[in-house]
CSV table of C-alpha atoms in Angstrom, one decimal:
chain,number,residue,atom,x,y,z
A,1,UNK,CA,-211.5,126.4,-46.1
A,2,UNK,CA,-214.2,128.2,-44.1
A,3,UNK,CA,-214.9,131.7,-45.3
A,4,UNK,CA,-216.1,132.6,-41.8
A,5,UNK,CA,-212.8,131.6,-40.1
A,6,UNK,CA,-210.8,133.3,-42.8
A,7,UNK,CA,-212.5,136.6,-42.3
A,8,UNK,CA,-212.3,136.4,-38.5
A,9,UNK,CA,-208.5,136.2,-38.6
A,10,UNK,CA,-207.6,138.4,-41.6
A,11,UNK,CA,-210.2,141.2,-41.1
A,12,UNK,CA,-209.6,141.7,-37.3
A,13,UNK,CA,-208.5,145.4,-37.0
A,14,UNK,CA,-205.1,146.2,-35.6
A,15,UNK,CA,-204.8,149.2,-33.2
A,16,UNK,CA,-201.5,150.7,-32.3
A,17,UNK,CA,-198.7,148.9,-34.3
A,18,UNK,CA,-196.6,148.7,-31.2
A,19,UNK,CA,-199.3,146.9,-29.1
A,20,UNK,CA,-199.6,143.2,-29.3
A,21,UNK,CA,-202.4,141.4,-27.5
A,22,UNK,CA,-203.3,137.7,-27.7
A,23,UNK,CA,-203.6,136.4,-31.3
A,24,UNK,CA,-207.2,135.2,-31.7
A,25,UNK,CA,-206.6,132.5,-34.3
A,26,UNK,CA,-209.5,130.3,-33.3
A,27,UNK,CA,-209.2,126.7,-32.0
A,28,UNK,CA,-208.1,125.0,-35.2
A,29,UNK,CA,-205.3,127.4,-36.2
A,30,UNK,CA,-204.2,127.7,-32.6
A,31,UNK,CA,-204.0,123.9,-32.2
A,32,UNK,CA,-202.3,123.5,-35.5
A,33,UNK,CA,-199.7,126.2,-34.7
A,34,UNK,CA,-198.8,124.4,-31.5
A,35,UNK,CA,-198.5,121.1,-33.3
A,36,UNK,CA,-196.4,122.5,-36.1
A,37,UNK,CA,-194.0,124.1,-33.6
A,38,UNK,CA,-193.6,120.8,-31.7
A,39,UNK,CA,-193.6,118.3,-34.6
A,40,UNK,CA,-193.0,120.3,-37.7
A,41,UNK,CA,-195.6,120.5,-40.6
A,42,UNK,CA,-194.8,117.1,-42.0
A,43,UNK,CA,-194.6,115.5,-38.6
A,44,UNK,CA,-198.1,116.6,-37.7
A,45,UNK,CA,-201.3,114.7,-38.6
A,46,UNK,CA,-204.9,116.0,-38.9
A,47,UNK,CA,-205.7,113.8,-35.9
A,48,UNK,CA,-203.2,115.6,-33.8
A,49,UNK,CA,-204.6,119.0,-34.9
A,50,UNK,CA,-208.1,117.8,-34.1
A,51,UNK,CA,-207.0,116.6,-30.6
A,52,UNK,CA,-205.2,119.9,-30.0
A,53,UNK,CA,-208.2,121.9,-31.2
A,54,UNK,CA,-210.8,120.0,-29.1
A,55,UNK,CA,-212.5,118.9,-32.2
A,56,UNK,CA,-213.1,115.7,-34.2
A,57,UNK,CA,-211.3,115.0,-37.5
A,58,UNK,CA,-214.5,115.7,-39.4
A,59,UNK,CA,-214.9,118.9,-37.4
A,60,UNK,CA,-211.5,120.1,-38.7
A,61,UNK,CA,-212.4,119.2,-42.2
A,62,UNK,CA,-215.6,121.1,-41.9
A,63,UNK,CA,-213.5,124.3,-41.8
A,64,UNK,CA,-210.3,123.3,-43.8
A,65,UNK,CA,-210.1,120.8,-46.6
A,66,UNK,CA,-206.5,119.8,-45.9
A,67,UNK,CA,-203.5,120.2,-43.6
A,68,UNK,CA,-202.0,122.3,-46.3
A,69,UNK,CA,-204.9,124.8,-46.3
A,70,UNK,CA,-204.3,125.2,-42.5
A,71,UNK,CA,-200.7,126.0,-43.1
A,72,UNK,CA,-201.6,128.4,-45.9
A,73,UNK,CA,-204.0,130.3,-43.6
A,74,UNK,CA,-201.4,130.6,-40.8
A,75,UNK,CA,-198.9,131.9,-43.4
A,76,UNK,CA,-201.3,134.4,-44.9
A,77,UNK,CA,-202.4,135.6,-41.4
A,78,UNK,CA,-198.8,136.2,-40.4
A,79,UNK,CA,-197.9,138.1,-43.6
A,80,UNK,CA,-201.1,140.1,-43.5
A,81,UNK,CA,-200.6,141.3,-40.0
A,82,UNK,CA,-196.9,142.1,-40.6
A,83,UNK,CA,-197.9,144.2,-43.7
A,84,UNK,CA,-200.6,146.1,-41.9
A,85,UNK,CA,-198.4,146.9,-38.9
A,86,UNK,CA,-195.5,147.9,-41.2
A,87,UNK,CA,-197.8,150.3,-43.1
A,88,UNK,CA,-199.0,151.8,-39.8
A,89,UNK,CA,-195.4,152.2,-38.5
A,90,UNK,CA,-194.3,154.0,-41.7
A,91,UNK,CA,-197.2,156.4,-41.4
A,92,UNK,CA,-196.9,157.0,-37.6
A,93,UNK,CA,-194.5,160.0,-37.3
A,94,UNK,CA,-191.9,162.1,-39.2
A,95,UNK,CA,-191.7,161.2,-42.9
A,96,UNK,CA,-188.0,161.6,-43.3
A,97,UNK,CA,-186.1,158.5,-44.4
A,98,UNK,CA,-184.2,157.9,-41.2
A,99,UNK,CA,-187.3,158.1,-39.0
A,100,UNK,CA,-189.3,155.8,-41.2
A,101,UNK,CA,-186.4,153.3,-41.4
A,102,UNK,CA,-186.1,153.2,-37.6
A,103,UNK,CA,-189.8,152.6,-37.1
A,104,UNK,CA,-189.9,149.9,-39.7
A,105,UNK,CA,-187.0,148.1,-38.0
A,106,UNK,CA,-188.8,148.4,-34.7
A,107,UNK,CA,-191.9,147.0,-36.2
A,108,UNK,CA,-190.1,144.0,-37.7
A,109,UNK,CA,-188.4,143.2,-34.5
A,110,UNK,CA,-191.5,143.6,-32.3
A,111,UNK,CA,-193.6,141.4,-34.7
A,112,UNK,CA,-191.0,138.6,-34.8
A,113,UNK,CA,-190.8,138.6,-31.0
A,114,UNK,CA,-194.4,139.0,-30.0
A,115,UNK,CA,-195.7,136.8,-32.9
A,116,UNK,CA,-192.7,134.4,-32.6
A,117,UNK,CA,-194.5,131.2,-33.3
A,118,UNK,CA,-196.6,132.1,-36.3
A,119,UNK,CA,-193.7,134.1,-37.7
A,120,UNK,CA,-191.4,131.2,-37.3
A,121,UNK,CA,-193.8,128.8,-39.0
A,122,UNK,CA,-194.4,131.2,-41.8
A,123,UNK,CA,-190.6,131.5,-42.4
A,124,UNK,CA,-189.5,127.9,-41.8
A,125,UNK,CA,-192.3,126.0,-43.5
A,126,UNK,CA,-192.3,127.9,-46.8
A,127,UNK,CA,-190.8,124.7,-48.2
A,128,UNK,CA,-194.1,123.0,-47.5
A,129,UNK,CA,-196.3,125.4,-49.3
A,130,UNK,CA,-197.4,124.3,-52.8
A,131,UNK,CA,-198.9,125.9,-55.9
A,132,UNK,CA,-200.8,129.1,-55.5
A,133,UNK,CA,-200.1,129.2,-51.8
A,134,UNK,CA,-196.4,129.3,-52.4
A,135,UNK,CA,-196.7,131.9,-55.1
A,136,UNK,CA,-198.8,134.1,-52.9
A,137,UNK,CA,-196.3,133.8,-50.0
A,138,UNK,CA,-193.4,134.7,-52.3
A,139,UNK,CA,-195.3,137.7,-53.6
A,140,UNK,CA,-196.2,138.8,-50.0
A,141,UNK,CA,-192.6,138.4,-48.9
A,142,UNK,CA,-191.3,140.4,-51.9
A,143,UNK,CA,-193.8,143.2,-51.2
A,144,UNK,CA,-192.7,143.3,-47.6
A,145,UNK,CA,-189.0,143.3,-48.4
A,146,UNK,CA,-189.6,146.2,-50.9
A,147,UNK,CA,-190.7,148.5,-48.0
A,148,UNK,CA,-187.3,148.2,-46.5
A,149,UNK,CA,-185.3,148.1,-49.7
A,150,UNK,CA,-187.0,151.2,-51.0
A,151,UNK,CA,-186.1,153.1,-47.8
A,152,UNK,CA,-182.4,152.0,-48.0
A,153,UNK,CA,-182.2,152.9,-51.7
A,154,UNK,CA,-183.8,156.3,-50.9
A,155,UNK,CA,-181.4,156.9,-48.0
A,156,UNK,CA,-178.4,156.1,-50.1
A,157,UNK,CA,-179.5,158.2,-53.0
A,158,UNK,CA,-180.1,161.2,-50.7
A,159,UNK,CA,-176.9,160.8,-48.7
A,160,UNK,CA,-178.7,159.9,-45.4
A,161,UNK,CA,-177.1,156.5,-45.6
A,162,UNK,CA,-173.7,155.5,-47.0
A,163,UNK,CA,-173.5,152.0,-48.3
A,164,UNK,CA,-172.0,150.6,-51.5
A,165,UNK,CA,-174.3,147.6,-51.5
A,166,UNK,CA,-177.8,148.8,-50.5
A,167,UNK,CA,-179.7,145.8,-51.9
A,168,UNK,CA,-177.5,143.3,-50.0
A,169,UNK,CA,-177.7,145.5,-46.9
A,170,UNK,CA,-181.5,145.5,-47.0
A,171,UNK,CA,-181.7,141.8,-47.4
A,172,UNK,CA,-179.2,141.2,-44.5
A,173,UNK,CA,-181.3,143.5,-42.3
A,174,UNK,CA,-184.5,141.6,-43.1
A,175,UNK,CA,-182.8,138.2,-42.3
A,176,UNK,CA,-181.5,139.6,-39.0
A,177,UNK,CA,-185.0,140.8,-37.9
A,178,UNK,CA,-186.8,137.7,-39.1
A,179,UNK,CA,-184.2,135.7,-37.2
A,180,UNK,CA,-185.6,137.0,-33.9
A,181,UNK,CA,-188.4,134.5,-34.2
A,182,UNK,CA,-185.9,131.7,-34.0
A,183,UNK,CA,-184.3,132.6,-30.7
A,184,UNK,CA,-186.5,135.0,-28.8
A,185,UNK,CA,-188.1,133.6,-25.6
A,186,UNK,CA,-190.5,135.4,-23.2
A,187,UNK,CA,-188.3,134.6,-20.3
A,188,UNK,CA,-185.2,136.0,-21.9
A,189,UNK,CA,-183.0,138.8,-20.5
A,190,UNK,CA,-184.3,141.5,-22.8
A,191,UNK,CA,-187.9,142.6,-23.6
A,192,UNK,CA,-188.9,143.0,-27.2
A,193,UNK,CA,-188.7,146.8,-27.0
A,194,UNK,CA,-185.1,146.5,-25.7
A,195,UNK,CA,-184.2,144.2,-28.5
A,196,UNK,CA,-185.9,146.5,-31.0
A,197,UNK,CA,-183.8,149.4,-29.8
A,198,UNK,CA,-180.6,147.5,-30.1
A,199,UNK,CA,-181.4,146.2,-33.5
A,200,UNK,CA,-182.3,149.7,-34.7
A,201,UNK,CA,-178.8,150.8,-33.8
A,202,UNK,CA,-177.3,147.7,-35.5
A,203,UNK,CA,-179.3,148.3,-38.6
A,204,UNK,CA,-178.3,152.0,-38.8
A,205,UNK,CA,-174.7,150.9,-38.8
A,206,UNK,CA,-175.4,148.3,-41.5
A,207,UNK,CA,-176.8,150.9,-43.9
A,208,UNK,CA,-174.2,153.5,-42.9
A,209,UNK,CA,-176.5,156.0,-41.2
A,210,UNK,CA,-174.9,159.2,-39.9
A,211,UNK,CA,-176.7,159.1,-36.6
């Protein structure tokens, strides 16, 4: 895999965590993402990725040594951006548990709406990741989940939330937010910010928040 392409994607700075501009993945990752969305990972060939990227097959292999390495890069890009935005959301405002919980939910929903395609592939094609790539994905997913789980446990311990099953509640909330990438469409009735506001209310009820 090309070190240059990797650094361009993963080291690109993120401004306001609520702002989402176009995702500059470069031609190969952009082409592959479109192919994976249309045909699935296993239904996509390197030739199709090359055609979608405007490159030759050797041109693709110059940057990535396999189709799997392309999927791995897309996955790591998605998980990295979500992590950076989540950290920024948690730090952006009041530090009480309820406020941080609300901002994290908003961040999760906005990401899975605005970054619908790469988020969907990262979620749905985990079964196609192998070896170290799969292990790293599971580790990144666990780290991300722990942000929410820790807030729910903290809220239940302090009385801000009332829930007899905090671990299950945290997992259910994550599944609900991740699921936005499966159904959200840009021509839908609600904008991402409106969806995030509604999901925040739903998630508050899930954990038993008092407000």
